[in-house]
Amino acid sequence: MKKITPKSYEEAIQQLEKITESMQNNDLPLEESLAAYEYGQELVQYCQQKLAEVEQKLQLLDHGELKELKLEAEE
């Protein structure tokens, strides 16, 4: 499996979805499955890091307190 460094959280999620689909369909030989699993773990860590960064920015924007974001219903 070709490793591609994600440019964004969304791209990493797309790559994780492709890996998951390939593994669920048994499309990969054993060694490639292991490599895909390891790459998937790297992508999960990347996503967790990005989410933590966003959470930290939200806390800074809200004076150190993380509050629930209330969205208005769209009409």
Short mmCIF file of N, CA and C in Angstrom, two decimals, residues 12-41:
data_model
loop_
_atom_site.label_atom_id
_atom_site.label_comp_id
_atom_site.label_asym_id
_atom_site.label_seq_id
_atom_site.Cartn_x
_atom_site.Cartn_y
_atom_site.Cartn_z
N ALA A 12 -7.06 12.37 5.45
CA ALA A 12 -6.65 11.23 6.27
C ALA A 12 -7.84 10.29 6.51
N ILE A 13 -9.01 10.85 6.76
CA ILE A 13 -10.21 10.04 6.96
C ILE A 13 -10.53 9.25 5.70
N GLN A 14 -10.42 9.88 4.54
CA GLN A 14 -10.67 9.19 3.27
C GLN A 14 -9.70 8.03 3.09
N GLN A 15 -8.44 8.25 3.42
CA GLN A 15 -7.45 7.18 3.30
C GLN A 15 -7.77 6.04 4.27
N LEU A 16 -8.19 6.38 5.48
CA LEU A 16 -8.57 5.34 6.44
C LEU A 16 -9.76 4.53 5.93
N GLU A 17 -10.72 5.20 5.31
CA GLU A 17 -11.88 4.50 4.76
C GLU A 17 -11.46 3.54 3.65
N LYS A 18 -10.53 3.95 2.79
CA LYS A 18 -10.05 3.07 1.72
C LYS A 18 -9.32 1.85 2.29
N ILE A 19 -8.50 2.09 3.31
CA ILE A 19 -7.78 0.98 3.95
C ILE A 19 -8.76 0.00 4.57
N THR A 20 -9.74 0.53 5.28
CA THR A 20 -10.74 -0.31 5.94
C THR A 20 -11.49 -1.14 4.92
N GLU A 21 -11.90 -0.51 3.83
CA GLU A 21 -12.64 -1.23 2.79
C GLU A 21 -11.79 -2.34 2.18
N SER A 22 -10.53 -2.05 1.88
CA SER A 22 -9.64 -3.06 1.29
C SER A 22 -9.44 -4.24 2.23
N MET A 23 -9.29 -3.94 3.51
CA MET A 23 -9.06 -5.01 4.48
C MET A 23 -10.34 -5.83 4.70
N GLN A 24 -11.49 -5.17 4.72
CA GLN A 24 -12.75 -5.89 4.91
C GLN A 24 -13.08 -6.79 3.72
N ASN A 25 -12.68 -6.37 2.53
CA ASN A 25 -12.96 -7.15 1.32
C ASN A 25 -11.91 -8.21 1.05
N ASN A 26 -10.93 -8.32 1.94
CA ASN A 26 -9.83 -9.26 1.76
C ASN A 26 -9.13 -9.07 0.42
N ASP A 27 -8.99 -7.81 0.01
CA ASP A 27 -8.34 -7.48 -1.26
C ASP A 27 -6.82 -7.52 -1.18
N LEU A 28 -6.27 -7.60 0.02
CA LEU A 28 -4.82 -7.49 0.19
C LEU A 28 -4.22 -8.79 0.69
N PRO A 29 -3.04 -9.13 0.20
CA PRO A 29 -2.30 -10.27 0.76
C PRO A 29 -1.91 -9.95 2.21
N LEU A 30 -1.51 -10.97 2.95
CA LEU A 30 -1.22 -10.83 4.37
C LEU A 30 -0.22 -9.72 4.67
N GLU A 31 0.91 -9.71 3.97
CA GLU A 31 1.95 -8.70 4.24
C GLU A 31 1.44 -7.29 3.94
N GLU A 32 0.68 -7.15 2.87
CA GLU A 32 0.12 -5.83 2.54
C GLU A 32 -0.93 -5.42 3.55
N SER A 33 -1.68 -6.39 4.07
CA SER A 33 -2.67 -6.09 5.11
C SER A 33 -1.98 -5.56 6.36
N LEU A 34 -0.87 -6.17 6.73
CA LEU A 34 -0.12 -5.71 7.89
C LEU A 34 0.40 -4.29 7.67
N ALA A 35 0.95 -4.03 6.49
CA ALA A 35 1.44 -2.68 6.17
C ALA A 35 0.30 -1.67 6.17
N ALA A 36 -0.85 -2.07 5.64
CA ALA A 36 -2.01 -1.18 5.62
C ALA A 36 -2.49 -0.89 7.04
N TYR A 37 -2.48 -1.91 7.89
CA TYR A 37 -2.87 -1.73 9.29
C TYR A 37 -1.94 -0.73 9.98
N GLU A 38 -0.64 -0.90 9.78
CA GLU A 38 0.34 0.01 10.39
C GLU A 38 0.16 1.43 9.88
N TYR A 39 -0.07 1.58 8.60
CA TYR A 39 -0.31 2.91 8.02
C TYR A 39 -1.60 3.49 8.59
N GLY A 40 -2.61 2.65 8.73
CA GLY A 40 -3.87 3.10 9.32
C GLY A 40 -3.66 3.63 10.73
N GLN A 41 -2.81 2.97 11.50
CA GLN A 41 -2.52 3.44 12.85
C GLN A 41 -1.85 4.82 12.81
#
